[in-house]
PDB file of C-alpha atoms in Angstrom:
ATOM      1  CA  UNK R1139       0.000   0.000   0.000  1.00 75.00           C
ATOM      2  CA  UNK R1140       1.081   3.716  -0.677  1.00 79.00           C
ATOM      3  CA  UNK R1141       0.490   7.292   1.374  1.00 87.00           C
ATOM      4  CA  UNK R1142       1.406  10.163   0.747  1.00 92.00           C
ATOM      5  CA  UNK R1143       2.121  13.124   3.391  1.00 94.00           C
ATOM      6  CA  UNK R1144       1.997  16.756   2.929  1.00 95.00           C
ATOM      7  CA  UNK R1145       3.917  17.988   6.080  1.00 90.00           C
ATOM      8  CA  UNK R1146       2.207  21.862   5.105  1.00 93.00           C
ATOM      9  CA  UNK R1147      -1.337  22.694   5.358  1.00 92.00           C
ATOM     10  CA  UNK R1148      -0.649  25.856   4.633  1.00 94.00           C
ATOM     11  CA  UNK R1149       2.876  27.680   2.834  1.00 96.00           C
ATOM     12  CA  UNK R1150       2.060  31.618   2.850  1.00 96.00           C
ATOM     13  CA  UNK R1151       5.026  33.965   1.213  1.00 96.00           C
ATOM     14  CA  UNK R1152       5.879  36.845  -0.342  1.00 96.00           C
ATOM     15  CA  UNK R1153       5.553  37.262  -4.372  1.00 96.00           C
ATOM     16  CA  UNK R1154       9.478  36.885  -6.065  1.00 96.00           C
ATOM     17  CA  UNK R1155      10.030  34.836  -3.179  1.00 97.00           C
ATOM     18  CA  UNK R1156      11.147  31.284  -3.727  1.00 97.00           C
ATOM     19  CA  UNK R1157       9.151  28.267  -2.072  1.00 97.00           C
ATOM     20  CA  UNK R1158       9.323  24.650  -1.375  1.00 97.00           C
ATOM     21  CA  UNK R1159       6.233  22.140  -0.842  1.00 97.00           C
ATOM     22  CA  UNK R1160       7.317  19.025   1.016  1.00 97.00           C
ATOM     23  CA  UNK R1161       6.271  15.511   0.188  1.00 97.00           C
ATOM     24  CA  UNK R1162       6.875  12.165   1.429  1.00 96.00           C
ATOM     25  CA  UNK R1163       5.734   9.261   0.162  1.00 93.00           C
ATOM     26  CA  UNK R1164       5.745   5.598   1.810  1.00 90.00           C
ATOM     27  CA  UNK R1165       5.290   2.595  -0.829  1.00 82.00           C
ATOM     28  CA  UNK R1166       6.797  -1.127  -0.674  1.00 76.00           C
ATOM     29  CA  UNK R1167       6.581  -1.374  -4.516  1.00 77.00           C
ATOM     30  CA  UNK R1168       7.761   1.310  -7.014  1.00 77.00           C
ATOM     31  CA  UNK R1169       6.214   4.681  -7.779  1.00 82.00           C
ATOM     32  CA  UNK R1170       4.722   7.086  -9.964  1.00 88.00           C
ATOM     33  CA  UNK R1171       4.819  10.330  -8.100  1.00 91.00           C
ATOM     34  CA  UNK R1172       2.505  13.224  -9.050  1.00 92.00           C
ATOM     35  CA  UNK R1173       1.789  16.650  -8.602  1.00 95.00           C
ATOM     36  CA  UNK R1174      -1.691  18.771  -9.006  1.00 92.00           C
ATOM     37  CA  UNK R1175      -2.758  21.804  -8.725  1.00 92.00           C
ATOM     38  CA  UNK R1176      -6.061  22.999  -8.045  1.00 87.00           C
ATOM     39  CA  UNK R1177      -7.146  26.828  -8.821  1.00 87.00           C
ATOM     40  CA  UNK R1178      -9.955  28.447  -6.801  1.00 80.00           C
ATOM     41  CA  UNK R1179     -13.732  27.410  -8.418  1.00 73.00           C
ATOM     42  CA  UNK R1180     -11.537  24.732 -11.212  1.00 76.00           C
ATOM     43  CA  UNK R1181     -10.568  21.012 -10.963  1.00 75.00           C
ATOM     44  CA  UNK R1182      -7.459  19.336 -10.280  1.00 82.00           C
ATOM     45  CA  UNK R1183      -4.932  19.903 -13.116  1.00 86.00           C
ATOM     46  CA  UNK R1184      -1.315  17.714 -13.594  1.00 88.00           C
ATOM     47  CA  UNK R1185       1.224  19.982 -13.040  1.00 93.00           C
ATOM     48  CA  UNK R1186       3.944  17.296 -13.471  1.00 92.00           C
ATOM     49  CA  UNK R1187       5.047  13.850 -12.680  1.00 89.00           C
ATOM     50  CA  UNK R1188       7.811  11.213 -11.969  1.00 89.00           C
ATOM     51  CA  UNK R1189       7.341   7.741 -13.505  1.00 84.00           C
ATOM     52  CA  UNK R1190      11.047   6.744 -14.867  1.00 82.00           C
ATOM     53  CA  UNK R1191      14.048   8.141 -15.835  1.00 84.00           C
ATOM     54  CA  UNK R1192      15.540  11.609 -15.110  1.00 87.00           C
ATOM     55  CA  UNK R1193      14.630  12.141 -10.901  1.00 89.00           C
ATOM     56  CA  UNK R1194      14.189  15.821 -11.856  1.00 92.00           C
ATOM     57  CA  UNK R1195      10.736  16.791 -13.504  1.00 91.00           C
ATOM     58  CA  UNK R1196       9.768  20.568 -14.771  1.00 90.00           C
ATOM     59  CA  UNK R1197       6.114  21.869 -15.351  1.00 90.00           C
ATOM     60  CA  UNK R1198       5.862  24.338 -17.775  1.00 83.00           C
ATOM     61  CA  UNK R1199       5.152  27.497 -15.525  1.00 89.00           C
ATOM     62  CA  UNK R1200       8.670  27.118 -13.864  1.00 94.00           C
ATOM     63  CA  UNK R1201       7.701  24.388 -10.892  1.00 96.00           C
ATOM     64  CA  UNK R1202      10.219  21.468 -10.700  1.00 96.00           C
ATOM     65  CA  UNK R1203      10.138  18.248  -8.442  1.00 96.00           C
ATOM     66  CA  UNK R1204      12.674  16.158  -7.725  1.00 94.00           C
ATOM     67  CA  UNK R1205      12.703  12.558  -6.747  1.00 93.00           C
ATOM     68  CA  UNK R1206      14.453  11.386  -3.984  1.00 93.00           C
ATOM     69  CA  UNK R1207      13.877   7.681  -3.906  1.00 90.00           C
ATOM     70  CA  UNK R1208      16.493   7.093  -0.681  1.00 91.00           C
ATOM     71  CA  UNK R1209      14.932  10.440   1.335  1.00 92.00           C
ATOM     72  CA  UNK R1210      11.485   9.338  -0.154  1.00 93.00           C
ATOM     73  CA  UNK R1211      10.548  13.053  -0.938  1.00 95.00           C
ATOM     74  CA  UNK R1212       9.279  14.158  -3.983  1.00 96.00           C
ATOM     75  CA  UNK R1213       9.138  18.114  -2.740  1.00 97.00           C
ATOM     76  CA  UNK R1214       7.816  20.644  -5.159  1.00 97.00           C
ATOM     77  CA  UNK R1215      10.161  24.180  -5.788  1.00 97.00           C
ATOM     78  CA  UNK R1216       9.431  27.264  -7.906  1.00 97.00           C
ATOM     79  CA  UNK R1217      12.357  29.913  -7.154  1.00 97.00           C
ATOM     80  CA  UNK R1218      10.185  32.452  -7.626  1.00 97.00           C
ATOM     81  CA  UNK R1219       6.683  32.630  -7.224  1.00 97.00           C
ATOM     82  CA  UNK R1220       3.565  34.984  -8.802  1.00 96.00           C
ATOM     83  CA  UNK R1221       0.644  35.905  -7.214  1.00 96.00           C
ATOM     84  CA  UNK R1222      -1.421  33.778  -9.663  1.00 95.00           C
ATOM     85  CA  UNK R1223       0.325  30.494  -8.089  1.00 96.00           C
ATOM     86  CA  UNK R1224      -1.654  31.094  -5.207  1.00 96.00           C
ATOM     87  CA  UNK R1225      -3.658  27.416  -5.266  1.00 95.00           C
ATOM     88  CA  UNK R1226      -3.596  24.419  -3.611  1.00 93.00           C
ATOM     89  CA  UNK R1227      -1.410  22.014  -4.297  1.00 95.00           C
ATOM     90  CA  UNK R1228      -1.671  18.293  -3.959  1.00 94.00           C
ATOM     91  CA  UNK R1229       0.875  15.381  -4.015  1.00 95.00           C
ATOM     92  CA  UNK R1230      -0.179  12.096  -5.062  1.00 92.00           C
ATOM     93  CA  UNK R1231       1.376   8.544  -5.701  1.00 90.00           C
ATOM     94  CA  UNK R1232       0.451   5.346  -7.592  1.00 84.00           C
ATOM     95  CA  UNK R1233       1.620   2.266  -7.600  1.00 74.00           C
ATOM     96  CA  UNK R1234       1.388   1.623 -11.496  1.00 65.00           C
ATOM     97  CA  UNK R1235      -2.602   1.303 -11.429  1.00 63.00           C
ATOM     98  CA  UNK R1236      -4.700   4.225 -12.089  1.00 67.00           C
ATOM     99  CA  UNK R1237      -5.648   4.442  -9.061  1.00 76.00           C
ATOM    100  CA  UNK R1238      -4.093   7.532  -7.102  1.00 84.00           C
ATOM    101  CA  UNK R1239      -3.736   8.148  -3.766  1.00 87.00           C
ATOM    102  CA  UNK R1240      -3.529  11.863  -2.259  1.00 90.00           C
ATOM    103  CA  UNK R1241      -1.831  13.960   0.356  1.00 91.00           C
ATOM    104  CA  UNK R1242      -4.154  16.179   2.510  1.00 89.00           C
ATOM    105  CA  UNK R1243      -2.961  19.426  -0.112  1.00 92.00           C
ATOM    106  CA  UNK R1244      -0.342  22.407   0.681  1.00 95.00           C
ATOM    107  CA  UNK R1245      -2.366  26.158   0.376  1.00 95.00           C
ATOM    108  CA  UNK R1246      -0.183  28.135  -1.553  1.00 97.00           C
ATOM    109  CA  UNK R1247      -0.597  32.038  -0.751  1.00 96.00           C
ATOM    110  CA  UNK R1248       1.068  33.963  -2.821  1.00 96.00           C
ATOM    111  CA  UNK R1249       1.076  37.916  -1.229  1.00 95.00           C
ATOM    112  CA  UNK R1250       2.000  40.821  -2.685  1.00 94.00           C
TER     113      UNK R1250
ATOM    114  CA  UNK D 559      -6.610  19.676 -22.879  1.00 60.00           C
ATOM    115  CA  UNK D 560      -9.379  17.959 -22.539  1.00 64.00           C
ATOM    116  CA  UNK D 561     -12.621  18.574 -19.973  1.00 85.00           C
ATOM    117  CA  UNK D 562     -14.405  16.759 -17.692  1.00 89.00           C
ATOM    118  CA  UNK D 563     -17.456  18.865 -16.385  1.00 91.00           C
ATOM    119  CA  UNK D 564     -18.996  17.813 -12.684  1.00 93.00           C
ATOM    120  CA  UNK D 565     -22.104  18.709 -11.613  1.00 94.00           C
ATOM    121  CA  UNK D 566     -23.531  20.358  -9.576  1.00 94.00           C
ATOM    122  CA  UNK D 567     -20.589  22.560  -8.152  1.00 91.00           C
ATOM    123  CA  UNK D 568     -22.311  23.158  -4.697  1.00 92.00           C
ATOM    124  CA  UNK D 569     -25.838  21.534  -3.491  1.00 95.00           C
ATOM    125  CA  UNK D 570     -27.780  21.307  -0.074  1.00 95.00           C
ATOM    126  CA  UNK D 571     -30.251  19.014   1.142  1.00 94.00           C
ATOM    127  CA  UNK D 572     -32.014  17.901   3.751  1.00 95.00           C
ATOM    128  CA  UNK D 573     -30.967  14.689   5.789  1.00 96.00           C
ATOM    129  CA  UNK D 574     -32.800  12.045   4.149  1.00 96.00           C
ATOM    130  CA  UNK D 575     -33.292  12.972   0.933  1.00 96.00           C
ATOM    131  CA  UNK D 576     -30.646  11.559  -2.419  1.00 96.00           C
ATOM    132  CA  UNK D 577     -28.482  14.031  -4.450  1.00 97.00           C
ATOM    133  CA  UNK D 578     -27.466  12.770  -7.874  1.00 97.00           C
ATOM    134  CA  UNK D 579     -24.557  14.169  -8.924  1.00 97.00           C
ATOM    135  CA  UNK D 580     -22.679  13.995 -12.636  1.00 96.00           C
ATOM    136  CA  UNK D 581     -19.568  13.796 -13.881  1.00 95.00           C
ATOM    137  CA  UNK D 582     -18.605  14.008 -17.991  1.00 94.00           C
ATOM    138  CA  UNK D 583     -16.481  13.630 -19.996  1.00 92.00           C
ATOM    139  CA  UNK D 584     -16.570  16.399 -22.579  1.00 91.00           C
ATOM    140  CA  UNK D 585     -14.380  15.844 -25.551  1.00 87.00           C
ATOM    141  CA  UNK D 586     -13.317  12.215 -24.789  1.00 88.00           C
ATOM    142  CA  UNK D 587     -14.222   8.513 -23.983  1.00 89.00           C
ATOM    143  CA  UNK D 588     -14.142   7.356 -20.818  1.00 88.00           C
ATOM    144  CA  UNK D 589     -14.006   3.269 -20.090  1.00 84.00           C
ATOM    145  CA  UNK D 590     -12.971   4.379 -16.074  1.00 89.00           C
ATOM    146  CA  UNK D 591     -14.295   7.005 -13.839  1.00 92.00           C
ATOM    147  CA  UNK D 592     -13.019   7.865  -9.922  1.00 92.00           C
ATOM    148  CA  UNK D 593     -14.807   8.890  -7.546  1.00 95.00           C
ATOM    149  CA  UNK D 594     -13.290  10.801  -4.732  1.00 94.00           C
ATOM    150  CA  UNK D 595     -14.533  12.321  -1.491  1.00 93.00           C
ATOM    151  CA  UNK D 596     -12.323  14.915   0.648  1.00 86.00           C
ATOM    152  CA  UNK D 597     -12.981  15.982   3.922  1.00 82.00           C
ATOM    153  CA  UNK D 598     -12.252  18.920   5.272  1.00 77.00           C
ATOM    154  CA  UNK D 599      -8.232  18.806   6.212  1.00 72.00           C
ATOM    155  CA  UNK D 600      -7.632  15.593   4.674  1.00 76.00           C
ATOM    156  CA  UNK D 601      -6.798  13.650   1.579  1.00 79.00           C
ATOM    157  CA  UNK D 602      -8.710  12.900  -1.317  1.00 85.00           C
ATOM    158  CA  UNK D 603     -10.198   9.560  -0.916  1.00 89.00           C
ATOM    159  CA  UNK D 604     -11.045   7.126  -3.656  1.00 90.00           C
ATOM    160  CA  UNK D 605     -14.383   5.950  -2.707  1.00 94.00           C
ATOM    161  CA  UNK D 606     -15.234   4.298  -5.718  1.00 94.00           C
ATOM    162  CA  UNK D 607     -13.691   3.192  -9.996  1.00 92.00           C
ATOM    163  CA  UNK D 608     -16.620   3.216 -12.383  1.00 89.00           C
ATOM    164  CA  UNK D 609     -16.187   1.362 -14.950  1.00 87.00           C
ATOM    165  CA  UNK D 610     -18.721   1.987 -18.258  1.00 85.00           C
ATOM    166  CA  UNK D 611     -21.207  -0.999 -18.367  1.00 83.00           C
ATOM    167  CA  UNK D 612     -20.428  -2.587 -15.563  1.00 85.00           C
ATOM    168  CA  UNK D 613     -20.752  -2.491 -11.664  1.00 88.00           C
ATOM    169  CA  UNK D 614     -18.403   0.029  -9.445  1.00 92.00           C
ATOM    170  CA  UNK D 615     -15.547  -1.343  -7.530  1.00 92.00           C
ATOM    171  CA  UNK D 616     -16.083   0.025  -4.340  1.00 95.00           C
ATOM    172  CA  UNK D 617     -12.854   0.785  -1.785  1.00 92.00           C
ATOM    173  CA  UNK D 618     -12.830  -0.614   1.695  1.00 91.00           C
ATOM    174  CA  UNK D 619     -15.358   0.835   4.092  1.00 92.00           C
ATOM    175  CA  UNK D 620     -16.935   2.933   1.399  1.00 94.00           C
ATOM    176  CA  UNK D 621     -20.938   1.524   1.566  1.00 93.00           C
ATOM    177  CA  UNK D 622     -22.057   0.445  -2.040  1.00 92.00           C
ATOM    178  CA  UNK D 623     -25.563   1.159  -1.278  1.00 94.00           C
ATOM    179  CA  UNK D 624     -25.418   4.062  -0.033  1.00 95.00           C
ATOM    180  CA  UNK D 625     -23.142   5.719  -2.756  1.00 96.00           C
ATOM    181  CA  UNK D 626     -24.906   4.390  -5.976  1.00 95.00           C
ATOM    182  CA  UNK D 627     -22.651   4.666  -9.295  1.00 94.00           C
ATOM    183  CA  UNK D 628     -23.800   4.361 -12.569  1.00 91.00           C
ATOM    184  CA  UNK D 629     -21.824   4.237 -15.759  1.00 89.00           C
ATOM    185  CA  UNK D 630     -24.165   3.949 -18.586  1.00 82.00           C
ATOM    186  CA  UNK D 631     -22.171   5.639 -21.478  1.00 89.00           C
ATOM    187  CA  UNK D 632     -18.958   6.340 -22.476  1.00 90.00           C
ATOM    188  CA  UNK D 633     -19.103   9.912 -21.593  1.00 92.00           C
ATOM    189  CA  UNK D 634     -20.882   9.972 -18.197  1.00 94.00           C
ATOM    190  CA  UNK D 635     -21.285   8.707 -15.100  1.00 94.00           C
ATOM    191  CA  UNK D 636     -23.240   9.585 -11.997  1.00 95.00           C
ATOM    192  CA  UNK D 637     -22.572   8.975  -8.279  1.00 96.00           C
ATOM    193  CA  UNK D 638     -25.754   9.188  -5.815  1.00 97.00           C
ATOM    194  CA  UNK D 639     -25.916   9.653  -2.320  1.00 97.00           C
ATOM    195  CA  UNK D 640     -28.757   8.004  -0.843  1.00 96.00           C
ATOM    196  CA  UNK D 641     -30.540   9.093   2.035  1.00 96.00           C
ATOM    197  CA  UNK D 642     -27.779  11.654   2.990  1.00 95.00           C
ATOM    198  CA  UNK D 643     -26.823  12.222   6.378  1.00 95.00           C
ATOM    199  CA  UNK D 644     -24.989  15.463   7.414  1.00 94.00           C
ATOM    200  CA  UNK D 645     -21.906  12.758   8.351  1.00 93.00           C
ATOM    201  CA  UNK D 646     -21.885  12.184   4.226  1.00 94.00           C
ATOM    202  CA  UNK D 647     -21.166  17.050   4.074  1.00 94.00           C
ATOM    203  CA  UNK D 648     -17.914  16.301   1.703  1.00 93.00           C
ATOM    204  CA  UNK D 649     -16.397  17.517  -1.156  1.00 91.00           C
ATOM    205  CA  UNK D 650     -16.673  15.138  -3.803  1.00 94.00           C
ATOM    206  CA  UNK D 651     -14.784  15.201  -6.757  1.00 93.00           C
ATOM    207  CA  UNK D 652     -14.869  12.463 -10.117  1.00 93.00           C
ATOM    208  CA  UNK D 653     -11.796  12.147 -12.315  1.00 91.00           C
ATOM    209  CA  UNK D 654     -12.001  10.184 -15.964  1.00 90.00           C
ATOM    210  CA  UNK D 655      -9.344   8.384 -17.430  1.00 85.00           C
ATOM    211  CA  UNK D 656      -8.538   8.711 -21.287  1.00 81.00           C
ATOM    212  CA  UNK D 657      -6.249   6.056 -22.932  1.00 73.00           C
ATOM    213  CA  UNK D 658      -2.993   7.738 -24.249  1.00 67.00           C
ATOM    214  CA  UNK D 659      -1.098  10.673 -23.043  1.00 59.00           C
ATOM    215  CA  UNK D 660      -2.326  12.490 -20.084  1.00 59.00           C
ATOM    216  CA  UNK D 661      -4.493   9.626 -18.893  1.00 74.00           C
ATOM    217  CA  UNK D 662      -6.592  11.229 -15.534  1.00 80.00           C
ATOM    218  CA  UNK D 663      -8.853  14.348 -15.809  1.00 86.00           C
ATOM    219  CA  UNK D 664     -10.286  15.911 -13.563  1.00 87.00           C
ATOM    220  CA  UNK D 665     -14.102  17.827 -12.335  1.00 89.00           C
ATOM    221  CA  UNK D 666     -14.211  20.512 -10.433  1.00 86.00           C
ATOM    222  CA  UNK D 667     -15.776  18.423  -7.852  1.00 89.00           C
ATOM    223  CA  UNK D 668     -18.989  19.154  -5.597  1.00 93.00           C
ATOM    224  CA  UNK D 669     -19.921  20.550  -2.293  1.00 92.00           C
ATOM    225  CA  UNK D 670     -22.571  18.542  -0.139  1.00 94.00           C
ATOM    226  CA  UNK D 671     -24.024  20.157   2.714  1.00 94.00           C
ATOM    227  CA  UNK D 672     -26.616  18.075   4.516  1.00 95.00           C
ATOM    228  CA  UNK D 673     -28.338  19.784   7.251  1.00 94.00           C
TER     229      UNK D 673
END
């Protein structure tokens, strides 16, 4: 079985300011690590993922994730964030199925 | 990219009474649908897969009768709450899976408030 924990409920900064969503994962078989993003009043949207290959993953609005298979982190960065960022943000892992299974979600708020 | 609409966004109801909520797939087919619930301060959880003409499989502790799914086409599927209690006030949101590429879409979800 997998899970997923989202140490931050909430991550409030400053706009320009870099920031760093933590996620650990806990799985006895290997992973597919995603992140989402959900915007206020829209549905969850990828923003990237891990299944193979290089342990660093971009989106294309400048977030990057890296996995860390011996730390078992798979923490979202942006070095420097905009106001419209300001979501929440949820890690999720599978286990090669479809099905998906989700951290409790980091607030992002982004202030000016 | 492609859509998956979920409906109604927000609905109250009495204790009691059934809400019927929907969940398409707008510009795609969908052979699976998921069914989450989230409460407040917690994860997402799958409650249910839907799979087009054929029963849900339902997750552990999740009550089959009480959360009927239906997948009658391609394009939709509907998840009903049967004589909601306020315990069942969630967010629930669906997601559809599309063969190739990105595979998992998406609703916006729905609020239930039973009072």
């Amino acid at each position: 079985a997998q899970s997923v924990t989202q140490l931050d409920s909430q991550v409030p900064v400053f706009e320009e300011a870099p920031v760093e969503l933590r996620c650990n994962y806990s799985s006895s078989v290997s992973v597919y690590l995603f992140w989402y993003v959900q915007y206020p009043n829209q549905g969850l949207q990828l923003l990237l993922k891990y299944l193979s290959g290089s342990t660093l993953v971009e989106s294309i609005n400048g977030f990057e994730a890296e996995f860390n298979k011996s730390q078992t982190s798979f923490h979202l960065r942006k070095p420097s964030v905009h106001i419209s960022d300001t979501a929440e943000y949820f890690c999720a892992v599978s286990g090669g199925s479809d099905k998906l299974i989700f951290g409790t979600g980091t607030r992002l708020q982004v202030f000016p | 990219g492609a859509v998956v609409s979920q409906h109604p966004s927000w609905v109250i109801c009495k204790s009691g009474t059934s809400v019927k909520i929907e969940c398409r797939s707008l510009d795609f087919q969908a052979t699976t649908m998921f069914w989450y619930r989230q409460f407040p301060k917690q994860s997402l959880m799958l409650m249910a897969t839907s799979n087009e003409g054929s029963k849900a499989t339902y997750e552990q502790g999740v009550e089959k009768d009480k959360f009927l799914i239906n997948h009658a086409s391609l394009t939709l599927s509907t998840l009903t709450v049967t004589s909601a209690h306020p315990e069942d006030s969630s967010f629930y949101i669906c997601s559809a899976y599309r063969a190739g590429g990105e595979k998992l879409f998406f609703g916006s979800g729905t609020q239930l408030s039973v009072l």
